[in-house]
Amino acid sequence: MKKNTRRIFGLDLMRAGAIFFVLVSHLPMFFQDYNNVITDSLQVLGLYGVEIFFVLSGFLIGDILLKMLSDYQFTFKSVLLFWVRRWFRTLPLYFLVLSVNVILFYIINGSLPIHLWKYVFFLQNFKDEYLIFFPESWSLSVEEYTYLLAPLGLFFFIKLGKHFNIAKTRLFLYNTCTLCAVFLITKTQYYFNNVEYLQSFKSWNINLKSMVIYRIDAILFGFVLIYFFRTYFSFFKTHRLKFFITGSVLLAFLIISILVFPIGESNTFYWNVLFLPLSSIAIACILPFLYFFKLKHLGLSKWIEKISLYSYSMYLLHYSLTFLIIERFLDFTSLEFHSRIICSLLYLIVVFWLSKLSYSYFEKPVTDLRDSKIIKKFFRQ
């Protein structure tokens, strides 16, 4: 692998850790009749794996927007450029995996998934209980609508800001905080209107945690972090350990609270309104420490970089196209314990190698088209 000196090891580590959490959160399905504290804990890792992706994605994409503000005038063509570059990164692989899923579904069931059109426009979990087909795609909907709204809102804030002589980077913060407030309000409205739905972790997961209209702020916390991180870079570098300890303590409290304050009628405000934003804040506090973190072990750092590079493919391929296919041909409950462990390890290996192929022969070549001369020429006009 050619060395990319622009990569930040700590952020690669964060991304690799996030996808690892997501993958191992599905391992309890190999041990469905062994439910215990360990299997329950692994499922919590999946929740935080996605939340890490959200904050980290917001941090990195927010940085791109800030650089666009600094480098040239932020016009509507700038918004289009942002969207084109983002869509080249996410949409081709998403639609490829979606197409393969649809083909396999048709072969197995003899029919097409219901509401298939919603997946084209990322509406499968916009405001209603998300659809069971291709369930891992829910987080992609949250991301796509965030990156649709954020630059568009920023464009209008800059238009208004010209009349008040406000710095563009400050308008970035105002736009982000406004959007955060909007989606905090949506969660509050859910609290007042839908208490009866929050009677279990499963109902909370499919009716609130995975809904676009309640979750966009998760990514926007990364936007807030990158604004202050770039503005007060030396401060964050000096106090990164304090931030790390603060975030770790808060994260530990949140994880313990899952057991201490179980989802139910008496804890709805905490779960509806507070739990997810506090999780994002905890992760945002930890991120600066990892940003400056270095690892001297070259071999291990290369593997972490590989997993980080393959993480998007791993996320899209790990469940519907790998686990559910394995599950269709294997009855895990009929296997001995050691055989299930072997199946778990083989599952992780298969996901890794499929993702490597996907990244090398599809994802990266398509993403490289973002920098083609045709696209550059169009946006220079």
Short mmCIF file of C-alpha atoms in Angstrom, two decimals, residues 21 31 39 44 53 77 87-88 103 114 117 122 143 153 165-166 171 184 231 234 253 259 307 311 347 354 356 379:
data_model
loop_
_atom_site.label_atom_id
_atom_site.label_comp_id
_atom_site.label_asym_id
_atom_site.label_seq_id
_atom_site.Cartn_x
_atom_site.Cartn_y
_atom_site.Cartn_z
CA PHE A 21 -17.66 -2.16 17.22
CA PHE A 31 -24.86 -17.32 19.99
CA THR A 39 -23.77 -10.63 24.42
CA VAL A 44 -24.14 -1.72 22.94
CA PHE A 53 -18.92 7.40 12.69
CA LYS A 77 -21.70 26.52 -7.22
CA TRP A 87 -21.93 11.90 -3.67
CA PHE A 88 -18.99 10.49 -5.64
CA ILE A 103 -31.25 -9.16 -6.80
CA ILE A 114 -41.66 -3.25 -0.47
CA TRP A 117 -38.23 3.51 -4.24
CA PHE A 122 -32.91 7.70 1.40
CA GLU A 143 -25.57 11.37 6.67
CA GLY A 153 -28.11 26.40 5.22
CA ASN A 165 -20.39 42.08 8.13
CA ILE A 166 -20.07 38.77 10.00
CA LEU A 171 -21.66 32.01 10.17
CA LEU A 184 -33.07 18.88 19.42
CA THR A 231 -10.15 28.25 16.15
CA SER A 234 -3.29 25.10 20.61
CA PHE A 253 -21.85 7.08 32.77
CA LEU A 259 -28.61 -0.66 32.88
CA ILE A 307 -9.35 -1.17 8.09
CA SER A 311 -14.59 0.78 6.69
CA TYR A 347 -17.42 -14.02 9.26
CA LEU A 354 -14.87 -8.66 0.49
CA LYS A 356 -10.82 -5.03 0.39
CA PHE A 379 -16.48 24.15 -11.42
#
